[in-house]
Amino acid sequence: MNIKAYGTPAANAPLKQMNIGRREVTAKDVEIEILYCGVCHSDLHTARNDWGGTIYPAVPGHEIVGKVTRTGGEVVKLKAGDFAAVGCLVDSCRECESCKHDLEQYCLNGFTGTYNGKDKHSGTQTFGGYSEKIVVDEHFILKVPSNLDLAAVAPLLCAGITTWSPLRHWKVGKGSKVAVVGLGGLGHMAIKLAKGLGAEVTLFSRTQDKKKDAVELGANEVIISTDHNQMNSVKGKFDLIIDTVPYVHDVNPYVSALNINGTLVLVGYLGGLEPILNTVPMILGRKAIAGSVIGGIAETQELLDFCGKHNIVSEIEIISIQDINEAYERMLKSEVRYRFVIDMASLKK
Ligand code: NAP
Ligand code: ZN
């Protein structure tokens, strides 16, 4: 089927309206009319080919919430009229050790990304949620808790699960000392979720005027990362630090802020570290540096259910699709408070 979307024809071109093809609904597929789509910093990295490998035209968007419009004959999870969500994954091999353990994000044969991936059914490129509709196998569809605001749920599908997964993996709970680096889309969800799990939470930010917001989001403490005295005051403190900064930065001060056995988990920046990493504090303190990518389908449903139970959603600014290029510029200036969500009804304009 041919549908309307918003995407970019090249790394240096703005996003604009275009038509894209989607596969027809097969037996196990669910067709969703997209109501809201969150704007992730990864959308911008992909649109501008920051990581290399973007195929054009590219249609970003992997924080998708909508309404089921059609289902294939074998679908049991949802029916037409239900609200449903799609995150960063739309397929995986489902046979490897990772997939068998609900870790589709670490599929040994490579997962299929919601955008810039390869559709296994049609062999064509996958296009994301800045579009009218999406067709996805029911295994990769999430159910949305009925008590939450649909637009504010959208960012849970990437910003939420990307921070939830390390919080769960490193067993954060009551009394854990957690810190978050960077208060953007991922960072603000990390604070809310760590708080929801009972942790004591600290924010590291470069931005003085985000302090009040951080406290309202649930942070017990805010450390301005450019202030040496403040940085020294938290040496050896944290069990887990989640670093969401998208660009290269010095991680050594965060290693120093870890407790013995503590872990710094990088979820933002992809690439070589600069300045170089000093192993001395790691060796002398049995500290670890790790990475983590999004989360599996079962874990994403666990997150959505947890958010439903604890009434946790993202802090959002709703935009029209026509404002997307300006939104990217504002995101680059760290101006977003704290996630843009596109009202996809604007695509009909
Ligand atoms: P965002 O909303 O733009 O937030 C990033 C925050 O990092 C900013 O608000 C800012 O916070 C801080 N920051 C920005 N530039 C910085 C710099 N040069 N040096 C130090 N701090 C800086 O981005 P996001 O959507 O949360 O995404 C964050 C990163 O995670 C992106 O690179 C994205 O691609 C990646 N990501 C990874 C996964 C995964 O699975 N691992 C999933 C989704 C996204 P302050 O103003 O507080 O300093
Ligand atoms: Zn994302």
Tab-separated table of C-alpha atoms and ligand atoms in Angstrom:
chain	number	residue	atom	x	y	z
A	1	MET	CA	0.000	0.000	0.000
A	2	ASN	CA	1.074	3.555	-0.665
A	3	ILE	CA	0.878	6.022	2.232
A	4	LYS	CA	1.886	9.532	3.261
A	5	ALA	CA	5.030	10.020	5.340
A	6	TYR	CA	7.617	12.609	6.323
A	7	GLY	CA	11.220	11.832	5.595
A	8	THR	CA	14.447	13.016	4.093
A	9	PRO	CA	15.969	12.316	0.663
A	10	ALA	CA	19.574	13.033	1.773
A	11	ALA	CA	21.770	13.648	4.844
A	12	ASN	CA	21.910	17.389	4.307
A	13	ALA	CA	18.287	17.924	3.235
A	14	PRO	CA	15.398	18.892	5.506
A	15	LEU	CA	12.579	16.420	6.123
A	16	LYS	CA	9.552	16.834	3.832
A	17	GLN	CA	6.340	15.091	2.892
A	18	MET	CA	6.722	12.017	0.672
A	19	ASN	CA	4.919	8.800	-0.260
A	20	ILE	CA	6.207	5.413	0.851
A	21	GLY	CA	5.159	1.799	0.332
A	22	ARG	CA	4.186	-0.576	3.132
A	23	ARG	CA	3.575	-4.301	2.845
A	24	GLU	CA	-0.011	-5.566	2.869
A	25	VAL	CA	-1.223	-7.205	6.093
A	26	THR	CA	-0.172	-10.884	6.258
A	27	ALA	CA	-1.657	-13.558	8.575
A	28	LYS	CA	0.315	-12.489	11.657
A	29	ASP	CA	0.378	-8.746	10.948
A	30	VAL	CA	-1.310	-5.857	12.663
A	31	GLU	CA	-1.977	-2.590	10.823
A	32	ILE	CA	-1.889	0.496	13.020
A	33	GLU	CA	-3.076	3.994	12.251
A	34	ILE	CA	-0.364	6.123	13.877
A	35	LEU	CA	-1.714	8.762	16.267
A	36	TYR	CA	1.502	9.927	17.960
A	37	CYS	CA	5.194	9.514	17.320
A	38	GLY	CA	7.983	10.635	19.661
A	39	VAL	CA	11.117	12.359	18.343
A	40	CYS	CA	14.296	10.579	19.478
A	41	HIS	CA	17.829	11.931	19.070
A	42	SER	CA	18.474	8.705	17.091
A	43	ASP	CA	15.960	9.976	14.486
A	44	LEU	CA	18.198	12.994	13.976
A	45	HIS	CA	21.410	10.882	13.912
A	46	THR	CA	19.801	8.662	11.251
A	47	ALA	CA	18.301	11.463	9.137
A	48	ARG	CA	21.711	13.193	9.041
A	49	ASN	CA	23.748	9.979	8.658
A	50	ASP	CA	25.770	10.693	11.835
A	51	TRP	CA	26.449	6.958	12.262
A	52	GLY	CA	26.894	6.177	8.538
A	53	GLY	CA	24.732	3.566	6.821
A	54	THR	CA	21.515	5.545	6.416
A	55	ILE	CA	19.600	4.508	3.303
A	56	TYR	CA	17.658	7.335	1.605
A	57	PRO	CA	14.926	8.302	1.495
A	58	ALA	CA	14.771	7.782	5.272
A	59	VAL	CA	11.611	8.026	7.365
A	60	PRO	CA	12.470	8.155	11.096
A	61	GLY	CA	10.248	7.536	14.127
A	62	HIS	CA	10.332	4.615	16.572
A	63	GLU	CA	8.156	5.802	19.443
A	64	ILE	CA	4.821	4.907	17.910
A	65	VAL	CA	1.358	4.845	19.458
A	66	GLY	CA	-1.829	4.298	17.472
A	67	LYS	CA	-5.027	2.418	16.902
A	68	VAL	CA	-5.314	-1.018	15.322
A	69	THR	CA	-7.183	-0.768	12.005
A	70	ARG	CA	-6.734	-4.300	10.626
A	71	THR	CA	-5.371	-7.659	11.737
A	72	GLY	CA	-4.316	-10.790	9.850
A	73	GLY	CA	-6.242	-14.054	10.255
A	74	GLU	CA	-3.834	-15.564	12.811
A	75	VAL	CA	-3.467	-12.538	15.091
A	76	VAL	CA	-4.530	-13.205	18.696
A	77	LYS	CA	-2.877	-10.409	20.699
A	78	LEU	CA	-5.010	-7.469	19.499
A	79	LYS	CA	-8.104	-6.603	17.518
A	80	ALA	CA	-9.262	-3.661	15.418
A	81	GLY	CA	-10.009	-0.642	17.629
A	82	ASP	CA	-7.392	-1.467	20.315
A	83	PHE	CA	-4.656	1.022	21.139
A	84	ALA	CA	-1.220	-0.356	20.391
A	85	ALA	CA	2.416	0.684	20.309
A	86	VAL	CA	5.566	-0.068	18.334
A	87	GLY	CA	9.112	0.720	19.434
A	88	CYS	CA	12.511	0.351	17.779
A	89	LEU	CA	12.196	-3.286	16.694
A	90	VAL	CA	9.823	-4.760	14.096
A	91	ASP	CA	11.431	-8.173	13.595
A	92	SER	CA	14.300	-10.494	14.558
A	93	CYS	CA	15.260	-14.115	13.720
A	94	ARG	CA	13.318	-15.490	16.749
A	95	GLU	CA	15.524	-18.598	16.794
A	96	CYS	CA	18.911	-17.581	18.186
A	97	GLU	CA	19.868	-17.759	21.877
A	98	SER	CA	19.152	-14.028	22.346
A	99	CYS	CA	15.704	-14.203	20.742
A	100	LYS	CA	14.838	-17.355	22.696
A	101	HIS	CA	15.607	-15.430	25.883
A	102	ASP	CA	13.441	-12.403	24.988
A	103	LEU	CA	16.487	-10.355	24.043
A	104	GLU	CA	15.441	-9.542	20.477
A	105	GLN	CA	17.515	-6.349	20.676
A	106	TYR	CA	20.618	-8.553	20.786
A	107	CYS	CA	19.434	-10.946	18.037
A	108	LEU	CA	22.579	-12.761	16.881
A	109	ASN	CA	21.364	-12.497	13.287
A	110	GLY	CA	20.571	-8.788	13.609
A	111	PHE	CA	17.195	-7.326	14.534
A	112	THR	CA	15.084	-5.441	12.012
A	113	GLY	CA	14.923	-1.784	13.004
A	114	THR	CA	11.628	0.067	12.708
A	115	TYR	CA	13.443	2.360	10.276
A	116	ASN	CA	16.552	1.925	8.162
A	117	GLY	CA	16.175	-1.869	8.424
A	118	LYS	CA	15.257	-4.505	5.851
A	119	ASP	CA	11.675	-5.804	5.829
A	120	LYS	CA	11.891	-9.627	5.803
A	121	HIS	CA	8.561	-9.979	3.989
A	122	SER	CA	9.098	-7.543	1.129
A	123	GLY	CA	12.905	-7.305	1.109
A	124	THR	CA	12.539	-3.543	1.000
A	125	GLN	CA	13.647	-0.877	3.441
A	126	THR	CA	11.713	-0.253	6.666
A	127	PHE	CA	10.213	3.184	7.263
A	128	GLY	CA	9.452	4.614	10.700
A	129	GLY	CA	6.573	6.263	12.459
A	130	TYR	CA	6.556	9.708	10.847
A	131	SER	CA	3.812	8.254	8.654
A	132	GLU	CA	0.098	7.456	8.477
A	133	LYS	CA	0.237	3.728	9.140
A	134	ILE	CA	2.554	0.883	9.990
A	135	VAL	CA	2.230	-2.884	9.489
A	136	VAL	CA	4.051	-5.033	12.054
A	137	ASP	CA	4.048	-8.702	13.117
A	138	GLU	CA	2.000	-9.050	16.309
A	139	HIS	CA	5.019	-10.332	18.262
A	140	PHE	CA	6.543	-6.853	18.022
A	141	ILE	CA	3.404	-4.945	19.023
A	142	LEU	CA	2.929	-3.672	22.571
A	143	LYS	CA	-0.273	-3.134	24.511
A	144	VAL	CA	-0.853	0.336	25.953
A	145	PRO	CA	-2.168	0.739	29.535
A	146	SER	CA	-5.613	2.306	29.303
A	147	ASN	CA	-5.077	4.853	32.113
A	148	LEU	CA	-2.203	6.745	30.484
A	149	ASP	CA	-2.181	9.736	28.106
A	150	LEU	CA	-1.464	8.251	24.658
A	151	ALA	CA	0.807	11.048	23.422
A	152	ALA	CA	2.908	10.940	26.604
A	153	VAL	CA	3.198	7.137	26.355
A	154	ALA	CA	4.958	7.313	22.951
A	155	PRO	CA	8.443	8.153	24.365
A	156	LEU	CA	8.303	5.098	26.636
A	157	LEU	CA	8.822	2.997	23.497
A	158	CYS	CA	12.434	4.145	23.127
A	159	ALA	CA	13.538	6.689	25.758
A	160	GLY	CA	11.693	4.649	28.392
A	161	ILE	CA	12.835	1.144	27.506
A	162	THR	CA	16.437	2.223	26.817
A	163	THR	CA	16.784	3.411	30.411
A	164	TRP	CA	14.496	0.759	31.964
A	165	SER	CA	16.544	-2.133	30.565
A	166	PRO	CA	19.827	-1.188	32.332
A	167	LEU	CA	17.946	-0.297	35.529
A	168	ARG	CA	16.493	-3.814	35.534
A	169	HIS	CA	19.648	-5.581	34.347
A	170	TRP	CA	21.732	-3.998	37.136
A	171	LYS	CA	18.924	-4.751	39.609
A	172	VAL	CA	18.161	-1.234	40.761
A	173	GLY	CA	15.746	-1.109	43.672
A	174	LYS	CA	15.121	0.476	47.025
A	175	GLY	CA	18.292	2.084	48.354
A	176	SER	CA	20.259	1.891	45.076
A	177	LYS	CA	22.275	4.987	44.299
A	178	VAL	CA	21.715	5.828	40.650
A	179	ALA	CA	22.973	8.780	38.610
A	180	VAL	CA	21.902	9.948	35.169
A	181	VAL	CA	24.100	11.982	32.808
A	182	GLY	CA	22.231	14.469	30.571
A	183	LEU	CA	18.674	15.661	31.008
A	184	GLY	CA	17.009	15.082	27.663
A	185	GLY	CA	14.518	12.483	26.428
A	186	LEU	CA	16.364	9.452	27.819
A	187	GLY	CA	17.662	11.247	30.892
A	188	HIS	CA	14.288	12.451	32.136
A	189	MET	CA	12.804	8.963	31.760
A	190	ALA	CA	15.813	7.473	33.587
A	191	ILE	CA	15.131	9.748	36.569
A	192	LYS	CA	11.416	8.908	36.676
A	193	LEU	CA	11.965	5.163	36.310
A	194	ALA	CA	14.862	4.908	38.779
A	195	LYS	CA	12.754	6.860	41.247
A	196	GLY	CA	9.795	4.580	40.545
A	197	LEU	CA	11.996	1.580	41.415
A	198	GLY	CA	12.881	3.159	44.761
A	199	ALA	CA	16.401	4.415	44.003
A	200	GLU	CA	18.063	7.579	45.241
A	201	VAL	CA	18.709	9.562	42.048
A	202	THR	CA	21.283	12.180	41.078
A	203	LEU	CA	21.398	14.104	37.801
A	204	PHE	CA	24.627	15.231	36.140
A	205	SER	CA	23.855	18.119	33.782
A	206	ARG	CA	25.742	20.906	32.040
A	207	THR	CA	22.672	23.072	32.179
A	208	GLN	CA	22.166	25.073	35.385
A	209	ASP	CA	18.557	25.971	34.599
A	210	LYS	CA	17.381	22.338	34.396
A	211	LYS	CA	17.931	21.930	38.156
A	212	LYS	CA	14.382	22.730	39.220
A	213	ASP	CA	12.885	20.409	36.585
A	214	ALA	CA	15.176	17.569	37.641
A	215	VAL	CA	13.977	17.825	41.220
A	216	GLU	CA	10.354	17.883	40.059
A	217	LEU	CA	11.045	14.768	37.967
A	218	GLY	CA	12.294	13.007	41.093
A	219	ALA	CA	16.036	13.720	41.392
A	220	ASN	CA	17.333	14.014	44.955
A	221	GLU	CA	20.396	15.964	43.834
A	222	VAL	CA	21.722	17.793	40.752
A	223	ILE	CA	25.450	18.059	40.014
A	224	ILE	CA	26.601	20.580	37.424
A	225	SER	CA	29.161	18.520	35.532
A	226	THR	CA	31.368	21.493	34.610
A	227	ASP	CA	31.866	22.432	38.295
A	228	HIS	CA	34.911	20.604	39.719
A	229	ASN	CA	33.947	21.086	43.361
A	230	GLN	CA	30.504	19.624	42.739
A	231	MET	CA	32.018	16.699	40.821
A	232	ASN	CA	34.485	16.006	43.660
A	233	SER	CA	31.643	15.933	46.171
A	234	VAL	CA	30.195	12.731	44.635
A	235	LYS	CA	33.406	10.684	44.185
A	236	GLY	CA	32.835	6.979	44.910
A	237	LYS	CA	29.092	7.398	45.362
A	238	PHE	CA	27.048	5.548	42.737
A	239	ASP	CA	26.107	1.920	42.104
A	240	LEU	CA	24.940	2.675	38.567
A	241	ILE	CA	25.366	5.661	36.276
A	242	ILE	CA	23.367	5.850	33.031
A	243	ASP	CA	25.117	8.148	30.556
A	244	THR	CA	22.758	9.453	27.835
A	245	VAL	CA	25.031	12.086	26.239
A	246	PRO	CA	24.830	11.771	22.410
A	247	TYR	CA	28.296	13.102	21.532
A	248	VAL	CA	31.889	12.309	22.527
A	249	HIS	CA	32.708	13.478	26.053
A	250	ASP	CA	35.056	12.699	28.937
A	251	VAL	CA	33.701	9.720	30.872
A	252	ASN	CA	36.620	9.556	33.369
A	253	PRO	CA	34.914	11.835	35.922
A	254	TYR	CA	31.884	9.506	35.923
A	255	VAL	CA	34.071	6.440	36.540
A	256	SER	CA	35.446	8.303	39.569
A	257	ALA	CA	31.902	8.893	40.772
A	258	LEU	CA	31.225	5.117	40.890
A	259	ASN	CA	31.289	3.139	44.113
A	260	ILE	CA	33.321	-0.107	44.373
A	261	ASN	CA	31.629	-2.600	41.986
A	262	GLY	CA	29.758	0.261	40.333
A	263	THR	CA	28.903	0.354	36.625
A	264	LEU	CA	28.814	3.216	34.164
A	265	VAL	CA	26.469	2.204	31.355
A	266	LEU	CA	26.724	4.160	28.119
A	267	VAL	CA	23.507	4.360	26.118
A	268	GLY	CA	24.093	7.578	24.146
A	269	TYR	CA	27.360	8.105	22.300
A	270	LEU	CA	28.478	5.450	19.768
A	271	GLY	CA	32.182	5.450	18.920
A	272	GLY	CA	35.712	5.854	20.279
A	273	LEU	CA	36.118	7.643	23.609
A	274	GLU	CA	38.104	10.861	23.949
A	275	PRO	CA	39.972	11.749	26.061
A	276	ILE	CA	41.262	8.218	26.568
A	277	LEU	CA	39.939	6.108	29.373
A	278	ASN	CA	42.101	5.759	32.492
A	279	THR	CA	41.847	2.181	33.797
A	280	VAL	CA	43.388	2.930	37.210
A	281	PRO	CA	40.138	3.754	39.035
A	282	MET	CA	38.433	0.824	37.304
A	283	ILE	CA	41.044	-1.710	38.394
A	284	LEU	CA	41.441	-0.349	41.907
A	285	GLY	CA	37.694	-0.203	42.443
A	286	ARG	CA	36.422	-3.203	40.434
A	287	LYS	CA	34.376	-0.730	38.430
A	288	ALA	CA	32.849	-1.503	35.049
A	289	ILE	CA	31.962	0.404	31.911
A	290	ALA	CA	29.170	-1.151	29.881
A	291	GLY	CA	26.768	-0.373	27.059
A	292	SER	CA	23.127	-1.213	26.470
A	293	VAL	CA	20.731	-0.965	23.553
A	294	ILE	CA	16.939	-0.482	23.881
A	295	GLY	CA	15.183	-3.575	25.331
A	296	GLY	CA	13.343	-6.739	24.299
A	297	ILE	CA	9.626	-6.978	23.596
A	298	ALA	CA	8.694	-8.704	26.885
A	299	GLU	CA	10.764	-6.166	28.817
A	300	THR	CA	9.098	-3.284	26.948
A	301	GLN	CA	5.675	-4.663	27.897
A	302	GLU	CA	6.907	-4.982	31.504
A	303	LEU	CA	7.909	-1.302	31.383
A	304	LEU	CA	4.546	-0.204	29.940
A	305	ASP	CA	2.702	-2.169	32.623
A	306	PHE	CA	4.942	-0.695	35.348
A	307	CYS	CA	4.242	2.812	34.003
A	308	GLY	CA	0.505	2.080	33.940
A	309	LYS	CA	0.616	0.932	37.550
A	310	HIS	CA	2.742	3.859	38.773
A	311	ASN	CA	1.254	6.497	36.478
A	312	ILE	CA	4.550	7.311	34.796
A	313	VAL	CA	4.672	9.025	31.394
A	314	SER	CA	7.048	11.319	29.537
A	315	GLU	CA	7.063	15.122	29.792
A	316	ILE	CA	6.191	16.164	26.267
A	317	GLU	CA	5.795	19.062	23.884
A	318	ILE	CA	3.366	18.227	21.094
A	319	ILE	CA	4.362	19.414	17.639
A	320	SER	CA	2.978	19.189	14.114
A	321	ILE	CA	4.936	17.139	11.594
A	322	GLN	CA	5.548	20.347	9.640
A	323	ASP	CA	7.657	21.599	12.628
A	324	ILE	CA	10.014	18.623	12.634
A	325	ASN	CA	13.058	20.362	11.160
A	326	GLU	CA	12.851	23.160	13.716
A	327	ALA	CA	12.386	20.539	16.450
A	328	TYR	CA	15.646	18.843	15.405
A	329	GLU	CA	17.492	22.165	15.720
A	330	ARG	CA	16.019	22.717	19.172
A	331	MET	CA	16.966	19.181	20.198
A	332	LEU	CA	20.569	19.876	19.158
A	333	LYS	CA	20.578	22.918	21.443
A	334	SER	CA	19.272	20.743	24.338
A	335	GLU	CA	16.171	22.918	24.389
A	336	VAL	CA	13.589	20.143	24.422
A	337	ARG	CA	11.756	19.764	27.754
A	338	TYR	CA	11.837	16.792	27.549
A	339	ARG	CA	10.492	15.003	24.465
A	340	PHE	CA	8.843	16.238	21.302
A	341	VAL	CA	5.888	14.131	20.245
A	342	ILE	CA	4.342	14.568	16.808
A	343	ASP	CA	0.561	14.670	16.609
A	344	MET	CA	0.284	12.609	13.438
A	345	ALA	CA	-3.129	14.095	12.609
A	346	SER	CA	-1.033	17.017	11.290
A	347	LEU	CA	0.149	14.817	8.402
A	348	LYS	CA	-3.397	14.935	7.011
A	349	LYS	CA	-3.239	18.737	6.682
B	1	NAP	P1	18.370	14.457	23.863
B	1	NAP	O1	16.948	14.540	24.212
B	1	NAP	O2	18.946	15.381	22.871
B	1	NAP	O3	19.197	14.518	25.262
B	1	NAP	C1	20.591	14.444	25.335
B	1	NAP	C2	21.082	15.264	26.547
B	1	NAP	O4	22.498	15.075	26.662
B	1	NAP	C3	20.891	16.759	26.400
B	1	NAP	O5	19.637	17.184	26.845
B	1	NAP	C4	22.018	17.325	27.252
B	1	NAP	O6	21.643	17.338	28.634
B	1	NAP	C5	23.108	16.313	27.084
B	1	NAP	N1	24.064	16.696	26.014
B	1	NAP	C6	23.799	16.985	24.723
B	1	NAP	N2	24.925	17.253	24.039
B	1	NAP	C7	25.928	17.127	24.918
B	1	NAP	C8	27.347	17.273	24.817
B	1	NAP	N3	27.934	17.600	23.662
B	1	NAP	N4	28.081	17.083	25.934
B	1	NAP	C9	27.489	16.771	27.103
B	1	NAP	N5	26.140	16.618	27.250
B	1	NAP	C10	25.389	16.788	26.164
B	1	NAP	O7	18.721	12.989	23.297
B	1	NAP	P2	18.000	11.581	23.617
B	1	NAP	O8	16.889	11.368	22.664
B	1	NAP	O9	17.796	11.478	25.066
B	1	NAP	O10	19.151	10.569	23.152
B	1	NAP	C11	20.406	10.559	23.797
B	1	NAP	C12	21.360	9.657	23.030
B	1	NAP	O11	20.956	8.295	23.221
B	1	NAP	C13	21.370	9.871	21.510
B	1	NAP	O12	22.698	9.738	21.045
B	1	NAP	C14	20.523	8.736	20.975
B	1	NAP	O13	20.854	8.381	19.661
B	1	NAP	C15	20.897	7.653	21.941
B	1	NAP	N6	19.923	6.552	22.056
B	1	NAP	C16	20.411	5.316	22.339
B	1	NAP	C17	19.559	4.261	22.518
B	1	NAP	C18	20.082	2.914	22.874
B	1	NAP	O14	19.377	1.922	22.693
B	1	NAP	N7	21.281	2.799	23.426
B	1	NAP	C19	18.181	4.446	22.378
B	1	NAP	C20	17.715	5.733	22.124
B	1	NAP	C21	18.594	6.780	21.969
B	1	NAP	P3	22.074	18.519	29.659
B	1	NAP	O15	21.555	19.789	29.082
B	1	NAP	O16	21.402	18.109	30.919
B	1	NAP	O17	23.576	18.460	29.786
B	2	ZN	ZN	15.156	6.212	20.035
